[in-house]
Amino acid sequence: DVKVTQSSRYLVKRTGEKVFLECVQDMDHENMFWYRQDPGLGLRLIYFSYDVKMKEKGDIPEGYSVSREKKERFSLILESASTNQTSMYLCASFRVRTEAFFGQGTRLTVV
Amino acid sequence: AQKVTQAQTEISVVEKEDVTLDCVYETRDTTYYLFWYKQPPSGELVFLIRRNSFDEQNEISGRYSWNFQKSTSSFNFTITASQVVDSAVYFCALGRSGNTPLVFGKGTRLSVIA
């Protein structure tokens, strides 16, 4: 059974903290993504990676960075968490011309 | 530019009614892929279907059916005899042939009332 696993389901962090969201896939997919989901705004792409150590900015990269040191792991980093980064974060992976598989999501609250 | 529009923000139906979720897309690519995903209250997006741009055949899977029409750039999703378990947010998405991310619509929240 294919899997994308996000490290936390729920997370509460304080303003100014550095936050790491981890995502691991077991399908040997080249492409991995981080999306943010907010009510009324749908899924917005933060960053994506099409290979190890490669990354591309998505639509809303400000305040975020990513790391992909190994093919199976794609980390999203909030350098200094702010309340406007309270959101649902979704990680996905896919192989070209096939469907994307999503993790269970991380609901992050920044207080 | 790639764009997906789901004009229906929320739909509410009574159980056993049929319901159609609309999806209109924009792309200049000749090769592209269309997807539907379901997001139940648990939060995880579940893949439902993929269609490539060369295959305009409609598809039926149980109570679900999809109508792909290139002439109107639409990929609509119909649930027949809806059930409470169909209550979820449904997303339509557009993909390209290379290593590029999917572009999602804003989703349609479907509520099926018993």
GROMACS .gro file of N, CA and C in nm, chain A residues 9 31 33 35 37 40-43 45 48 50 88 90 94 96-104, chain B residues 33 35 37 39 42-45 47 50 89 91 96-107:
model
  144
    9ARG      N    1   0.000   1.521   1.288
    9ARG     CA    2  -0.136   1.550   1.245
    9ARG      C    3  -0.180   1.688   1.293
   31ASN      N    4   0.889   1.356  -0.775
   31ASN     CA    5   0.828   1.486  -0.744
   31ASN      C    6   0.759   1.487  -0.608
   33PHE      N    7   0.568   1.777  -0.320
   33PHE     CA    8   0.510   1.911  -0.310
   33PHE      C    9   0.464   1.941  -0.169
   35TYR      N   10   0.162   2.190  -0.017
   35TYR     CA   11   0.051   2.281  -0.040
   35TYR      C   12   0.000   2.331   0.095
   37GLN      N   13  -0.366   2.470   0.261
   37GLN     CA   14  -0.509   2.476   0.236
   37GLN      C   15  -0.577   2.566   0.336
   40GLY      N   16  -1.188   2.866   0.148
   40GLY     CA   17  -1.218   2.961   0.041
   40GLY      C   18  -1.104   2.984  -0.056
   41LEU      N   19  -0.986   2.934  -0.023
   41LEU     CA   20  -0.870   2.957  -0.110
   41LEU      C   21  -0.820   2.829  -0.176
   42GLY      N   22  -0.873   2.717  -0.138
   42GLY     CA   23  -0.832   2.591  -0.200
   42GLY      C   24  -0.691   2.553  -0.160
   43LEU      N   25  -0.623   2.481  -0.249
   43LEU     CA   26  -0.486   2.438  -0.225
   43LEU      C   27  -0.391   2.531  -0.299
   45LEU      N   28   0.014   2.618  -0.377
   45LEU     CA   29   0.145   2.554  -0.379
   45LEU      C   30   0.248   2.643  -0.312
   48PHE      N   31   0.784   2.305  -0.453
   48PHE     CA   32   0.791   2.169  -0.499
   48PHE      C   33   0.934   2.132  -0.534
   50TYR      N   34   1.155   1.838  -0.777
   50TYR     CA   35   1.147   1.733  -0.879
   50TYR      C   36   1.267   1.639  -0.873
   88MET      N   37  -0.378   2.439   0.725
   88MET     CA   38  -0.360   2.296   0.700
   88MET      C   39  -0.252   2.282   0.594
   90LEU      N   40  -0.044   2.026   0.341
   90LEU     CA   41  -0.056   1.896   0.275
   90LEU      C   42   0.067   1.869   0.191
   94PHE      N   43   0.437   1.247  -0.656
   94PHE     CA   44   0.386   1.179  -0.774
   94PHE      C   45   0.498   1.154  -0.874
   96VAL      N   46   0.566   1.143  -1.292
   96VAL     CA   47   0.513   1.214  -1.408
   96VAL      C   48   0.404   1.133  -1.477
   97ARG      N   49   0.298   1.201  -1.513
   97ARG     CA   50   0.183   1.144  -1.586
   97ARG      C   51   0.100   1.048  -1.501
   98THR      N   52   0.121   1.049  -1.372
   98THR     CA   53   0.035   0.969  -1.285
   98THR      C   54  -0.027   1.058  -1.179
   99GLU      N   55  -0.114   0.998  -1.098
   99GLU     CA   56  -0.180   1.078  -0.995
   99GLU      C   57  -0.086   1.108  -0.881
  100ALA      N   58  -0.118   1.215  -0.808
  100ALA     CA   59  -0.045   1.251  -0.688
  100ALA      C   60  -0.106   1.181  -0.567
  101PHE      N   61  -0.021   1.141  -0.474
  101PHE     CA   62  -0.066   1.082  -0.349
  101PHE      C   63  -0.038   1.181  -0.238
  102PHE      N   64  -0.135   1.194  -0.150
  102PHE     CA   65  -0.125   1.294  -0.045
  102PHE      C   66  -0.106   1.230   0.092
  103GLY      N   67  -0.039   1.304   0.179
  103GLY     CA   68  -0.033   1.268   0.319
  103GLY      C   69  -0.163   1.306   0.389
  104GLN      N   70  -0.169   1.277   0.518
  104GLN     CA   71  -0.293   1.298   0.593
  104GLN      C   72  -0.312   1.443   0.633
  144TYR      N   73  -0.343   1.644  -1.808
  144TYR     CA   74  -0.413   1.543  -1.730
  144TYR      C   75  -0.511   1.611  -1.635
  146PHE      N   76  -0.779   1.553  -1.299
  146PHE     CA   77  -0.796   1.467  -1.182
  146PHE      C   78  -0.915   1.515  -1.100
  148TYR      N   79  -1.024   1.467  -0.685
  148TYR     CA   80  -0.989   1.417  -0.553
  148TYR      C   81  -1.104   1.444  -0.457
  150GLN      N   82  -1.188   1.496  -0.044
  150GLN     CA   83  -1.130   1.522   0.086
  150GLN      C   84  -1.239   1.508   0.193
  153SER      N   85  -1.175   1.381   0.752
  153SER     CA   86  -1.047   1.341   0.811
  153SER      C   87  -0.930   1.422   0.754
  154GLY      N   88  -0.947   1.479   0.634
  154GLY     CA   89  -0.846   1.571   0.582
  154GLY      C   90  -0.759   1.519   0.469
  155GLU      N   91  -0.744   1.389   0.457
  155GLU     CA   92  -0.655   1.338   0.353
  155GLU      C   93  -0.723   1.342   0.217
  156LEU      N   94  -0.652   1.385   0.114
  156LEU     CA   95  -0.707   1.387  -0.021
  156LEU      C   96  -0.699   1.247  -0.081
  158PHE      N   97  -0.753   1.013  -0.413
  158PHE     CA   98  -0.760   1.016  -0.559
  158PHE      C   99  -0.885   0.942  -0.606
  161ARG      N  100  -0.819   0.988  -1.296
  161ARG     CA  101  -0.729   1.063  -1.383
  161ARG      C  102  -0.774   1.044  -1.527
  200VAL      N  103  -1.524   1.755   0.062
  200VAL     CA  104  -1.483   1.859  -0.032
  200VAL      C  105  -1.421   1.788  -0.152
  202PHE      N  106  -1.212   1.820  -0.512
  202PHE     CA  107  -1.121   1.906  -0.586
  202PHE      C  108  -1.099   1.851  -0.725
  207ARG      N  109   0.036   1.878  -1.601
  207ARG     CA  110   0.105   1.883  -1.728
  207ARG      C  111   0.188   1.757  -1.746
  208SER      N  112   0.255   1.743  -1.857
  208SER     CA  113   0.326   1.619  -1.885
  208SER      C  114   0.464   1.614  -1.823
  209GLY      N  115   0.519   1.722  -1.778
  209GLY     CA  116   0.653   1.721  -1.721
  209GLY      C  117   0.653   1.718  -1.570
  210ASN      N  118   0.766   1.749  -1.511
  210ASN     CA  119   0.778   1.753  -1.365
  210ASN      C  120   0.724   1.885  -1.312
  211THR      N  121   0.597   1.901  -1.319
  211THR     CA  122   0.533   2.024  -1.273
  211THR      C  123   0.419   1.990  -1.179
  212PRO      N  124   0.390   2.077  -1.086
  212PRO     CA  125   0.287   2.046  -0.988
  212PRO      C  126   0.147   2.054  -1.045
  213LEU      N  127   0.055   1.990  -0.977
  213LEU     CA  128  -0.085   1.999  -1.013
  213LEU      C  129  -0.140   2.136  -0.974
  214VAL      N  130  -0.231   2.185  -1.055
  214VAL     CA  131  -0.303   2.307  -1.023
  214VAL      C  132  -0.444   2.267  -0.982
  215PHE      N  133  -0.484   2.313  -0.866
  215PHE     CA  134  -0.613   2.273  -0.811
  215PHE      C  135  -0.716   2.384  -0.822
  216GLY      N  136  -0.842   2.343  -0.837
  216GLY     CA  137  -0.951   2.436  -0.817
  216GLY      C  138  -0.969   2.462  -0.668
  217LYS      N  139  -1.061   2.551  -0.634
  217LYS     CA  140  -1.080   2.586  -0.493
  217LYS      C  141  -1.167   2.486  -0.419
  218GLY      N  142  -1.221   2.392  -0.491
  218GLY     CA  143  -1.297   2.287  -0.424
  218GLY      C  144  -1.445   2.319  -0.414
   0.00000   0.00000   0.00000
